[in-house]
Short mmCIF file of C-alpha atoms in Angstrom, two decimals:
data_model
loop_
_atom_site.label_atom_id
_atom_site.label_comp_id
_atom_site.label_asym_id
_atom_site.label_seq_id
_atom_site.Cartn_x
_atom_site.Cartn_y
_atom_site.Cartn_z
CA MET A 535 53.85 -2.52 29.77
CA SER A 536 53.36 -3.80 33.20
CA LEU A 537 54.28 -1.95 36.38
CA VAL A 538 56.99 -4.34 37.18
CA SER A 539 58.44 -3.58 33.73
CA LEU A 540 58.22 -0.01 34.05
CA LEU A 541 60.03 -0.11 37.44
CA TYR A 542 62.69 -2.27 35.87
CA LEU A 543 63.78 0.83 33.77
CA ALA A 544 65.43 2.21 37.09
CA PHE A 545 67.75 -0.83 37.26
CA LYS A 546 68.45 -1.54 33.55
CA LEU A 547 72.08 -1.87 33.21
CA SER A 548 72.88 -1.87 29.50
CA VAL A 549 71.31 -2.43 26.12
CA SER A 550 72.27 -5.42 23.90
CA VAL A 551 75.67 -5.20 22.19
CA ARG A 552 76.53 -6.26 18.56
CA ALA A 553 79.86 -7.23 17.27
CA ALA A 554 81.95 -4.16 17.89
CA ASP A 555 85.50 -3.01 17.31
CA SER A 556 87.11 0.05 19.10
CA ALA A 557 90.58 -0.27 17.41
CA SER A 558 89.34 1.09 14.11
CA ALA A 559 87.08 3.69 15.45
CA PRO A 560 88.08 7.26 14.78
CA VAL A 561 88.98 9.89 17.54
CA VAL A 562 86.85 13.00 17.87
CA ASP A 563 88.55 16.08 19.51
CA LEU A 564 86.12 18.20 21.56
CA GLY A 565 88.62 20.65 22.71
CA TYR A 566 88.31 19.63 26.33
CA ALA A 567 88.82 15.88 25.60
CA GLN A 568 89.44 13.46 22.82
CA TYR A 569 87.14 10.50 22.56
CA GLN A 570 87.47 7.31 20.77
CA GLY A 571 84.23 5.25 20.22
CA ILE A 572 83.52 1.79 18.97
CA VAL A 573 82.31 0.66 15.60
CA ASP A 574 79.47 -1.79 15.33
CA THR A 575 80.89 -3.90 12.49
CA ASP A 576 77.47 -5.34 11.57
CA LEU A 577 75.80 -2.05 10.91
CA ASN A 578 78.91 0.26 10.34
CA ILE A 579 77.65 2.73 13.08
CA THR A 580 80.02 4.30 15.30
CA ALA A 581 79.01 4.81 18.87
CA PHE A 582 80.61 7.27 21.39
CA LEU A 583 79.33 6.09 24.71
CA GLY A 584 79.51 7.97 27.93
CA MET A 585 81.13 11.17 27.01
CA ARG A 586 81.17 13.75 29.61
CA TYR A 587 79.36 16.99 28.59
CA ALA A 588 79.50 18.68 32.06
CA ALA A 589 81.60 18.86 35.25
CA PRO A 590 80.63 16.48 37.99
CA PRO A 591 77.77 18.17 39.91
CA THR A 592 79.07 17.25 43.32
CA GLY A 593 80.21 19.12 46.43
CA ASN A 594 79.70 23.01 45.99
CA LEU A 595 78.40 22.33 42.58
CA ARG A 596 75.25 20.14 43.90
CA TRP A 597 72.15 22.19 42.96
CA GLN A 598 74.19 24.63 40.82
CA ALA A 599 73.95 24.98 37.01
CA PRO A 600 76.00 22.62 35.01
CA THR A 601 79.36 23.97 34.17
CA ALA A 602 81.93 22.94 31.30
CA PRO A 603 84.03 19.91 32.10
CA SER A 604 87.65 20.28 32.86
CA ARG A 605 90.25 19.50 30.25
CA ILE A 606 91.16 15.83 30.14
CA SER A 607 94.61 14.68 28.86
CA GLY A 608 94.96 11.74 26.46
CA VAL A 609 92.47 9.81 24.31
CA GLN A 610 89.43 8.64 26.43
CA GLU A 611 87.75 5.45 25.51
CA ALA A 612 84.02 5.99 24.77
CA THR A 613 83.19 2.35 24.46
CA SER A 614 80.85 1.55 27.56
CA ASN A 615 77.78 2.90 28.91
CA PRO A 616 78.19 5.46 31.60
CA PRO A 617 77.24 5.15 35.32
CA GLN A 618 73.61 6.26 35.89
CA CYS A 619 72.43 9.14 37.96
CA TYR A 620 71.06 8.23 41.44
CA GLN A 621 67.90 6.30 40.58
CA GLY A 622 64.44 6.46 42.38
CA THR A 623 60.87 5.08 41.63
CA PHE A 624 57.52 6.42 42.18
CA GLY A 625 55.04 6.79 45.10
CA ALA A 626 53.99 3.39 46.28
CA SER A 627 51.68 1.40 48.38
CA PRO A 628 52.67 -1.80 50.16
CA THR A 629 51.61 -3.84 47.13
CA ASN A 630 53.90 -1.98 44.81
CA PRO A 631 56.32 -4.61 43.39
CA LEU A 632 60.01 -4.03 42.45
CA ALA A 633 61.43 -5.83 39.39
CA PRO A 634 63.74 -8.77 40.11
CA ARG A 635 67.41 -8.12 39.22
CA ASP A 636 70.70 -9.84 39.52
CA GLU A 637 72.84 -6.85 39.48
CA THR A 638 72.49 -3.20 40.67
CA PRO A 639 74.08 -0.78 38.11
CA VAL A 640 76.41 1.89 39.18
CA GLN A 641 74.83 4.96 40.49
CA THR A 642 76.35 8.30 41.28
CA GLU A 643 76.05 11.92 41.36
CA ASP A 644 78.86 12.24 38.71
CA CYS A 645 76.50 11.14 35.89
CA LEU A 646 76.43 14.10 33.35
CA PHE A 647 77.35 11.97 30.26
CA LEU A 648 75.79 11.64 26.71
CA SER A 649 76.23 9.00 24.04
CA VAL A 650 76.35 9.61 20.17
CA TYR A 651 75.60 7.11 17.53
CA SER A 652 76.67 8.12 13.97
CA PRO A 653 76.64 6.47 10.46
CA ALA A 654 78.36 9.43 8.88
CA LEU A 655 81.53 10.27 10.45
CA ASN A 656 83.48 10.04 7.28
CA THR A 657 80.92 11.97 5.03
CA THR A 658 80.82 15.51 4.14
CA GLU A 659 77.09 15.88 4.18
CA LEU A 660 75.64 16.56 7.74
CA LEU A 661 72.64 14.52 8.82
CA PRO A 662 69.71 15.44 10.80
CA THR A 663 70.02 14.71 14.40
CA ILE A 664 67.70 13.33 17.13
CA VAL A 665 68.30 14.00 20.74
CA TRP A 666 66.60 11.36 23.01
CA ILE A 667 65.59 12.34 26.48
CA HIS A 668 64.85 9.36 28.67
CA GLY A 669 61.67 9.18 30.82
CA GLY A 670 61.20 7.89 34.37
CA GLY A 671 59.12 10.51 36.25
CA TYR A 672 62.20 12.62 36.67
CA ALA A 673 63.27 9.98 39.28
CA PHE A 674 64.77 7.30 37.29
CA GLY A 675 66.21 6.27 33.89
CA SER A 676 69.51 6.49 31.98
CA ALA A 677 70.92 6.90 28.43
CA SER A 678 72.13 3.28 28.57
CA GLY A 679 68.50 2.07 28.39
CA TYR A 680 68.34 3.12 24.78
CA ASN A 681 70.43 1.89 22.02
CA GLY A 682 70.51 4.90 19.55
CA SER A 683 71.85 2.56 16.80
CA ASP A 684 68.29 1.15 16.62
CA LEU A 685 66.91 4.62 15.32
CA VAL A 686 69.89 5.05 12.98
CA GLU A 687 69.24 1.62 11.37
CA GLU A 688 65.51 2.22 11.04
CA SER A 689 66.07 5.52 9.53
CA ASN A 690 68.06 3.99 6.56
CA ARG A 691 71.17 5.62 8.23
CA GLU A 692 69.83 9.19 7.59
CA ILE A 693 70.25 10.51 11.10
CA VAL A 694 72.64 10.94 14.08
CA VAL A 695 71.28 10.04 17.43
CA VAL A 696 72.32 11.52 20.85
CA THR A 697 70.98 9.99 24.23
CA ILE A 698 71.60 12.15 27.26
CA GLN A 699 71.49 11.78 31.13
CA TYR A 700 70.47 14.52 33.68
CA ARG A 701 70.21 14.73 37.38
CA LEU A 702 67.08 13.08 38.78
CA GLY A 703 64.97 13.12 42.04
CA LEU A 704 65.96 15.51 44.74
CA PHE A 705 69.42 15.92 43.04
CA GLY A 706 67.86 17.32 39.96
CA PHE A 707 64.56 18.84 41.20
CA LEU A 708 64.81 19.89 44.71
CA ALA A 709 62.99 23.25 45.15
CA GLY A 710 62.13 25.67 47.83
CA GLN A 711 63.24 29.37 48.39
CA GLU A 712 66.68 28.15 49.85
CA VAL A 713 67.50 26.54 46.60
CA LYS A 714 66.51 29.57 44.56
CA ASP A 715 68.55 31.87 46.77
CA GLY A 716 71.76 29.59 47.11
CA GLY A 717 71.79 27.56 43.93
CA VAL A 718 69.42 26.92 40.78
CA LEU A 719 66.05 25.30 40.54
CA ASN A 720 65.23 22.52 37.93
CA ALA A 721 68.90 21.55 37.85
CA GLY A 722 67.90 18.41 35.80
CA LEU A 723 66.22 20.67 33.07
CA LEU A 724 69.34 22.80 32.95
CA ASP A 725 71.40 19.73 32.49
CA GLN A 726 69.28 18.96 29.60
CA ASP A 727 69.71 22.45 28.13
CA PHE A 728 73.38 22.15 28.60
CA ALA A 729 73.43 19.02 26.72
CA LEU A 730 71.41 20.61 23.90
CA ARG A 731 74.02 23.42 23.84
CA TRP A 732 76.71 20.79 23.50
CA VAL A 733 75.00 19.19 20.74
CA HIS A 734 74.64 22.76 18.96
CA LYS A 735 78.54 23.14 19.38
CA ASN A 736 79.76 19.70 18.75
CA ILE A 737 77.38 17.56 16.72
CA ASP A 738 78.92 18.40 13.42
CA LYS A 739 82.03 16.68 14.52
CA PHE A 740 79.99 13.48 14.54
CA GLY A 741 78.32 14.12 11.23
CA GLY A 742 75.25 15.66 12.59
CA ASP A 743 73.67 18.96 11.53
CA PRO A 744 73.27 21.28 14.45
CA ASP A 745 70.46 23.26 12.40
CA ARG A 746 68.41 20.18 12.03
CA VAL A 747 67.93 18.85 15.47
CA THR A 748 64.61 17.19 16.68
CA ILE A 749 64.28 16.67 20.49
CA TRP A 750 62.24 13.48 21.32
CA GLY A 751 61.31 11.85 24.61
CA GLU A 752 58.82 9.47 26.23
CA SER A 753 56.93 10.12 29.43
CA ALA A 754 58.95 12.51 31.60
CA GLY A 755 61.31 12.68 28.61
CA ALA A 756 58.42 13.97 26.61
CA GLY A 757 57.41 16.26 29.50
CA SER A 758 61.16 17.56 29.25
CA VAL A 759 60.42 18.22 25.63
CA LEU A 760 57.47 20.33 26.68
CA GLN A 761 59.52 22.28 29.11
CA HIS A 762 62.12 23.16 26.39
CA VAL A 763 59.25 24.17 24.10
CA VAL A 764 58.12 26.72 26.60
CA ALA A 765 61.75 27.69 28.05
CA HIS A 766 62.65 31.34 28.24
CA ASN A 767 59.07 32.19 27.22
CA GLY A 768 59.68 30.53 23.91
CA ARG A 769 62.70 32.64 22.92
CA THR A 770 65.58 30.20 23.68
CA GLU A 771 68.85 31.45 22.12
CA PRO A 772 70.33 30.21 20.00
CA GLN A 773 67.69 28.01 18.51
CA LEU A 774 68.63 24.57 19.95
CA PHE A 775 66.05 22.48 17.94
CA ARG A 776 63.80 22.80 15.03
CA ALA A 777 61.35 20.04 15.67
CA ALA A 778 59.76 18.29 18.68
CA ILE A 779 58.45 14.73 19.20
CA THR A 780 56.53 13.74 22.30
CA SER A 781 55.53 10.29 23.21
CA SER A 782 53.15 10.35 26.29
CA THR A 783 53.73 13.94 27.33
CA PHE A 784 54.00 13.92 31.24
CA LEU A 785 53.01 16.98 33.05
CA PRO A 786 52.26 16.65 36.76
CA SER A 787 51.57 19.51 38.96
CA GLN A 788 54.20 22.04 38.52
CA TYR A 789 54.19 24.57 41.49
CA SER A 790 55.96 27.70 41.78
CA HIS A 791 59.40 27.09 43.59
CA ASN A 792 58.24 28.55 46.71
CA HIS A 793 54.74 27.20 47.03
CA SER A 794 54.02 25.47 50.25
CA ILE A 795 54.24 21.95 48.75
CA PRO A 796 57.68 22.26 47.29
CA GLN A 797 58.82 24.20 50.25
CA THR A 798 57.49 21.43 52.62
CA LEU A 799 59.37 18.85 50.49
CA PHE A 800 62.64 20.90 51.07
CA ASN A 801 62.11 21.25 54.81
CA GLN A 802 61.58 17.55 55.05
CA VAL A 803 64.83 16.73 53.09
CA ALA A 804 66.70 19.19 55.31
CA SER A 805 65.18 17.63 58.50
CA GLN A 806 65.98 14.15 57.55
CA ALA A 807 69.69 15.16 56.64
CA GLY A 808 70.14 16.75 60.11
CA CYS A 809 70.33 20.23 58.76
CA ASN A 810 68.91 22.41 61.37
CA THR A 811 71.01 25.37 60.82
CA THR A 812 70.14 28.62 59.11
CA ASP A 813 72.36 27.88 56.05
CA PHE A 814 70.33 24.70 55.02
CA LEU A 815 71.53 24.44 51.43
CA ASN A 816 75.29 24.48 52.29
CA CYS A 817 74.70 22.01 54.98
CA LEU A 818 72.81 19.73 52.47
CA ARG A 819 75.82 20.21 50.06
CA ALA A 820 78.06 18.65 52.91
CA VAL A 821 75.93 15.46 53.13
CA ASP A 822 77.45 12.51 51.25
CA GLY A 823 75.53 11.50 48.16
CA ALA A 824 74.61 7.94 49.35
CA SER A 825 72.90 9.52 52.36
CA LEU A 826 71.02 12.07 50.39
CA GLN A 827 69.99 9.03 48.05
CA ASP A 828 68.54 7.12 50.97
CA ILE A 829 66.43 10.24 51.66
CA ASN A 830 65.48 10.60 48.05
CA LEU A 831 64.12 7.05 47.97
CA SER A 832 62.31 7.22 51.25
CA MET A 833 60.60 10.45 50.29
CA ILE A 834 59.52 9.14 46.90
CA LEU A 835 58.32 5.92 48.16
CA ALA A 836 56.14 7.75 50.69
CA GLY A 837 54.30 9.56 47.89
CA PHE A 838 50.83 8.83 46.63
CA PHE A 839 50.73 5.61 44.54
CA GLY A 840 51.94 6.36 41.01
CA THR A 841 53.12 9.94 41.45
CA PHE A 842 56.67 11.49 41.62
CA THR A 843 57.96 13.63 44.48
CA PHE A 844 60.73 15.74 42.87
CA VAL A 845 59.42 17.37 39.58
CA PRO A 846 60.04 20.54 37.68
CA VAL A 847 58.80 23.84 39.22
CA ILE A 848 58.29 27.40 37.89
CA ASP A 849 61.55 28.95 38.57
CA GLY A 850 61.15 32.46 37.19
CA SER A 851 64.07 32.09 34.68
CA PHE A 852 64.18 28.83 32.63
CA ILE A 853 60.31 28.27 33.24
CA THR A 854 58.71 31.54 33.88
CA GLN A 855 55.08 30.51 34.01
CA SER A 856 52.84 27.50 34.10
CA PRO A 857 53.45 25.34 30.81
CA THR A 858 49.63 25.37 30.23
CA GLU A 859 49.57 29.14 30.32
CA ALA A 860 52.60 29.45 28.13
CA LEU A 861 51.30 27.09 25.54
CA ALA A 862 47.81 28.87 25.47
CA GLN A 863 49.76 32.21 24.66
CA GLY A 864 51.81 30.37 21.89
CA LYS A 865 55.09 31.13 23.62
CA VAL A 866 56.91 28.02 22.06
CA ASN A 867 60.46 27.20 20.73
CA GLY A 868 60.80 24.98 17.78
CA LYS A 869 58.92 25.18 14.45
CA ILE A 870 56.71 21.94 14.23
CA LEU A 871 55.49 19.05 16.41
CA LEU A 872 54.63 15.53 16.27
CA SER A 873 52.90 13.97 19.53
CA VAL A 874 51.59 10.41 20.13
CA THR A 875 49.72 9.20 23.23
CA ASN A 876 48.63 5.65 24.22
CA SER A 877 44.97 4.76 24.93
CA ASN A 878 45.43 3.78 28.41
CA GLU A 879 48.08 6.07 29.83
CA GLY A 880 46.91 6.07 33.45
CA VAL A 881 46.58 2.35 34.28
CA VAL A 882 50.25 1.60 35.44
CA PHE A 883 50.12 4.59 37.76
CA VAL A 884 46.85 3.50 39.45
CA ASN A 885 46.85 0.62 42.10
CA GLN A 886 44.41 -1.75 40.26
CA THR A 887 43.79 -3.82 43.47
CA LEU A 888 41.76 -1.07 45.29
CA GLU A 889 38.41 0.21 45.46
CA TYR A 890 38.18 3.93 44.86
CA ASN A 891 36.11 6.84 45.94
CA VAL A 892 36.65 9.13 42.90
CA PRO A 893 36.39 12.51 44.60
CA GLU A 894 38.74 11.30 47.20
CA PHE A 895 41.19 10.04 44.56
CA VAL A 896 41.07 13.53 42.80
CA ARG A 897 41.94 15.28 45.93
CA GLU A 898 44.84 13.03 46.69
CA LEU A 899 46.13 13.57 43.06
CA PHE A 900 45.55 17.31 43.09
CA PRO A 901 45.84 18.69 46.67
CA LEU A 902 44.56 22.12 45.81
CA PHE A 903 41.18 20.73 44.77
CA GLY A 904 38.35 21.33 47.15
CA VAL A 905 35.22 19.26 47.75
CA ASN A 906 33.24 21.01 44.94
CA GLN A 907 35.97 20.79 42.47
CA SER A 908 36.73 17.05 43.11
CA GLN A 909 33.03 16.25 42.88
CA ALA A 910 32.77 18.09 39.44
CA VAL A 911 35.59 15.85 38.27
CA ALA A 912 33.58 12.72 39.44
CA THR A 913 30.45 13.99 37.61
CA ILE A 914 32.42 14.55 34.35
CA TYR A 915 33.90 10.95 34.42
CA GLU A 916 30.95 8.99 35.96
CA SER A 917 29.75 7.88 32.51
CA LEU A 918 33.18 5.97 31.91
CA GLY A 919 32.36 2.96 33.94
CA SER A 920 33.36 1.55 37.32
CA PRO A 921 35.28 3.77 39.84
CA LEU A 922 38.51 2.09 38.91
CA ALA A 923 37.92 2.89 35.14
CA GLN A 924 37.15 6.44 36.02
CA VAL A 925 40.46 7.02 38.19
CA ASN A 926 42.43 5.30 35.37
CA ALA A 927 40.96 7.75 32.85
CA ILE A 928 41.40 10.77 35.31
CA MET A 929 45.16 9.86 35.83
CA GLY A 930 45.85 9.31 32.19
CA GLU A 931 43.91 12.27 30.73
CA SER A 932 44.81 14.93 33.38
CA ILE A 933 48.59 14.28 33.30
CA PHE A 934 49.49 12.63 29.87
CA ILE A 935 46.62 12.97 27.20
CA CYS A 936 45.20 16.66 27.95
CA PRO A 937 48.65 18.15 28.18
CA THR A 938 49.52 16.72 24.78
CA TYR A 939 46.43 18.42 23.22
CA ASN A 940 47.43 21.74 24.82
CA LEU A 941 50.86 21.27 23.25
CA LEU A 942 49.39 20.60 19.96
CA ASN A 943 47.14 23.65 19.98
CA ALA A 944 50.25 25.79 20.49
CA PHE A 945 51.40 24.74 16.93
CA PRO A 946 48.04 25.37 15.23
CA GLU A 947 49.40 24.83 11.48
CA ASP A 948 52.45 22.57 12.18
CA ALA A 949 51.48 19.63 14.37
CA TYR A 950 50.66 16.01 13.85
CA LYS A 951 48.97 13.74 16.33
CA GLY A 952 49.03 9.82 16.71
CA GLU A 953 47.45 7.40 19.13
CA TYR A 954 48.84 4.07 19.97
CA ALA A 955 45.71 2.04 20.57
CA ILE A 956 46.90 -1.79 20.29
CA PRO A 957 45.60 -3.43 23.40
CA PRO A 958 46.41 -2.98 26.20
CA ALA A 959 47.88 0.29 24.90
CA LEU A 960 49.54 1.05 28.27
CA HIS A 961 51.91 3.76 29.01
CA GLY A 962 55.41 2.67 27.72
CA ASP A 963 54.06 0.01 25.37
CA ASP A 964 55.26 2.13 22.30
CA ILE A 965 58.92 2.22 23.35
CA PHE A 966 59.54 -1.16 22.09
CA TYR A 967 58.79 -0.10 18.56
CA TYR A 968 61.30 2.77 18.64
CA PHE A 969 64.09 0.74 20.09
CA PRO A 970 63.88 -2.88 19.00
CA SER A 971 66.67 -3.89 21.19
CA TYR A 972 64.92 -2.51 24.33
CA THR A 973 64.27 -5.27 26.75
CA PHE A 974 62.18 -5.80 29.91
CA PRO A 975 61.71 -9.17 31.73
CA GLY A 976 58.33 -10.36 30.92
CA ALA A 977 57.49 -7.50 28.40
CA SER A 978 57.73 -7.32 24.57
CA LEU A 979 56.02 -5.86 21.63
CA SER A 980 52.23 -5.69 21.97
CA PHE A 981 51.86 -6.59 18.11
CA ASN A 982 54.91 -8.24 16.56
CA ASN A 983 53.86 -7.49 12.93
CA SER A 984 56.63 -6.34 10.63
CA ALA A 985 54.31 -4.22 8.45
CA PHE A 986 52.92 -2.54 11.38
CA ILE A 987 56.24 -1.90 13.17
CA ASP A 988 57.52 -0.28 9.95
CA ALA A 989 54.45 1.71 9.44
CA PHE A 990 54.63 3.09 13.11
CA THR A 991 58.22 3.95 13.31
CA GLN A 992 58.52 5.52 9.72
CA GLY A 993 56.29 8.32 10.64
CA PHE A 994 58.46 9.53 13.45
CA LEU A 995 61.70 9.05 11.74
CA SER A 996 60.38 10.71 8.35
CA PHE A 997 59.32 13.58 10.55
CA ALA A 998 62.75 14.01 12.10
CA VAL A 999 64.42 13.94 8.69
CA HIS A 1000 61.90 15.81 6.59
CA LEU A 1001 59.72 17.52 8.99
CA ASN A 1002 56.96 15.58 7.39
CA PRO A 1003 55.76 12.07 8.43
CA ASN A 1004 54.35 11.39 4.98
CA GLN A 1005 57.68 11.67 3.11
CA LYS A 1006 58.72 8.00 3.72
CA LEU A 1007 62.25 6.90 4.20
CA ARG A 1008 60.95 3.59 2.92
CA ALA A 1009 57.57 2.26 1.76
CA SER A 1010 55.11 1.30 4.35
CA ILE A 1011 51.40 0.79 4.81
CA THR A 1012 50.68 4.05 6.53
CA PRO A 1013 48.16 6.21 4.98
CA ALA A 1014 48.80 9.98 4.77
CA TRP A 1015 48.93 11.71 8.10
CA SER A 1016 46.93 14.87 8.32
CA THR A 1017 47.84 17.83 10.33
CA TRP A 1018 46.07 18.02 13.79
CA ALA A 1019 44.51 21.32 13.01
CA PRO A 1020 41.98 22.38 11.81
CA ARG A 1021 39.94 19.23 11.99
CA ASP A 1022 41.41 17.56 15.20
CA THR A 1023 42.44 14.79 13.23
CA GLU A 1024 45.01 12.05 14.23
CA MET A 1025 46.45 8.90 13.07
CA VAL A 1026 45.27 5.87 15.09
CA PHE A 1027 47.40 2.75 15.14
CA ASN A 1028 45.50 -0.40 16.11
CA ARG A 1029 44.95 -3.95 14.89
CA THR A 1030 41.96 -5.84 13.65
CA GLU A 1031 40.25 -8.74 15.23
CA GLY A 1032 41.90 -10.90 12.56
CA ASN A 1033 45.34 -9.59 13.95
CA GLU A 1034 46.08 -7.38 10.98
CA PRO A 1035 47.33 -3.84 11.08
CA SER A 1036 44.59 -1.16 11.35
CA ILE A 1037 45.92 2.28 10.61
CA ALA A 1038 43.64 5.15 9.76
CA ALA A 1039 43.11 8.94 10.37
CA ALA A 1040 40.23 9.70 12.62
CA PRO A 1041 38.67 12.55 14.44
CA THR A 1042 39.53 12.96 18.15
CA LEU A 1043 36.42 12.39 20.20
CA ASP A 1044 34.59 15.39 21.10
CA THR A 1045 33.92 14.07 24.67
CA LEU A 1046 37.49 13.61 25.19
CA LEU A 1047 38.37 17.30 23.96
CA SER A 1048 35.58 18.48 26.37
CA ARG A 1049 37.09 16.77 29.29
CA CYS A 1050 40.49 18.33 28.24
CA GLU A 1051 38.80 21.73 28.20
CA PHE A 1052 37.75 21.22 31.76
CA TRP A 1053 41.24 20.24 32.97
CA LYS A 1054 42.62 23.42 31.18
CA SER A 1055 40.00 25.56 33.02
CA VAL A 1056 41.15 24.39 36.38
CA ARG A 1057 44.92 24.60 35.58
CA ASN A 1058 45.37 26.90 38.60
CA LEU A 1059 44.24 24.13 40.90
CA THR A 1060 46.15 21.37 39.07
CA ALA A 1061 49.15 23.53 38.99
CA GLN A 1062 49.89 22.70 35.37
#
């Protein structure tokens, strides 16, 4: 997926719509509101789009934990996608392109909505449920970019799907001691947790089984999955999911909330907002959302190319220690894991037009590194080719690939690993297989082969239904997945020179695992 395509996610308005009918859709009573969905008459799947799961996080509720929505009288139509949370992008140089677009979707702070896609409203047997958490660097993305009906259809109608929205950018991830004292940290993660608790309480009304929930995300969505895996020291109550899937686990530097870096960001936000009083947080709560969004965008765009400014922190309650430490100690929620990475995760986050000094790049990416540590990284990666090839690998392995292996090692007996390797195997290329209706201008499937598509997707969906990627929902060419441990084995999805599917189990390269051990050893400097 190109950089233009990745950025277009921030502005995607809606997914394609099949023939639909709201008049025949049933009404679901959630206690605080009644929602009537819309039936896809081609697939007989009922979608409930844009249901409110929390009160608007505005005014005095800005940077507070999500709260239950107020009671809404009458039957509400859940037939169109909700407004998006305020959208950002990632750090950029002057060469950073923005995707062309004809319309700007509605963006607002009042964005805590979710959508449910169900094939089973009128059946007595509850189905396994997938909760999809969108990516976008904790800065952009929305539920409307992903049509949950795609997953329902691919699973032979054996699952219910939920897509959720959560606060983004400084609205969801502003940190600093002032936020800790006067509000909550990681508001965006708490939104996700609140949505998972909504699913636990309500999904049976839509034909879903609250005891058979799989959380799945891509990029920052997968990073969010990681955060929920380690939340509350691995002792979240009640159990909100039994299984986890990560596609390109995203773990940027995650500082303590009062570290000088997030504290400096808070100070910059307050200064740009004109809040020079002693009560900074309440001053910021009085600033209108559009003005804060201007600050949000300017600060993100000023960041180092390919990085994200406002991301999760260690908050002392929901996330109590660095994720890498928690994983190493086996402090995890969930029983079983499936993770996939793409071969070239880092490329879209590196400006491909520049010439690089590798140690200098490392110090920009990880500001706590000194000269000796950054030179050590350069020495480890010098055999991988040109400086550009080295920084591409450093970006991809340190932030996406190696955190995935740390996650796998936290599930020593119950984890599966896949690699999407079809060239160019860029970050995000795999999304098109999970969601066939997913569209970007100028982007499409890297390998439009029906046998491959079926083989690739069936492992994920079989895992969500049966906790086993080998218990097929329908026949496919995929050979048997091996568990990740004890032999460090993963399923590699590729194609031959003759353009035929190539799918086989293979050992992870020892050289890659060695580099990942290095990144794990310097986790205090990467703040991961």
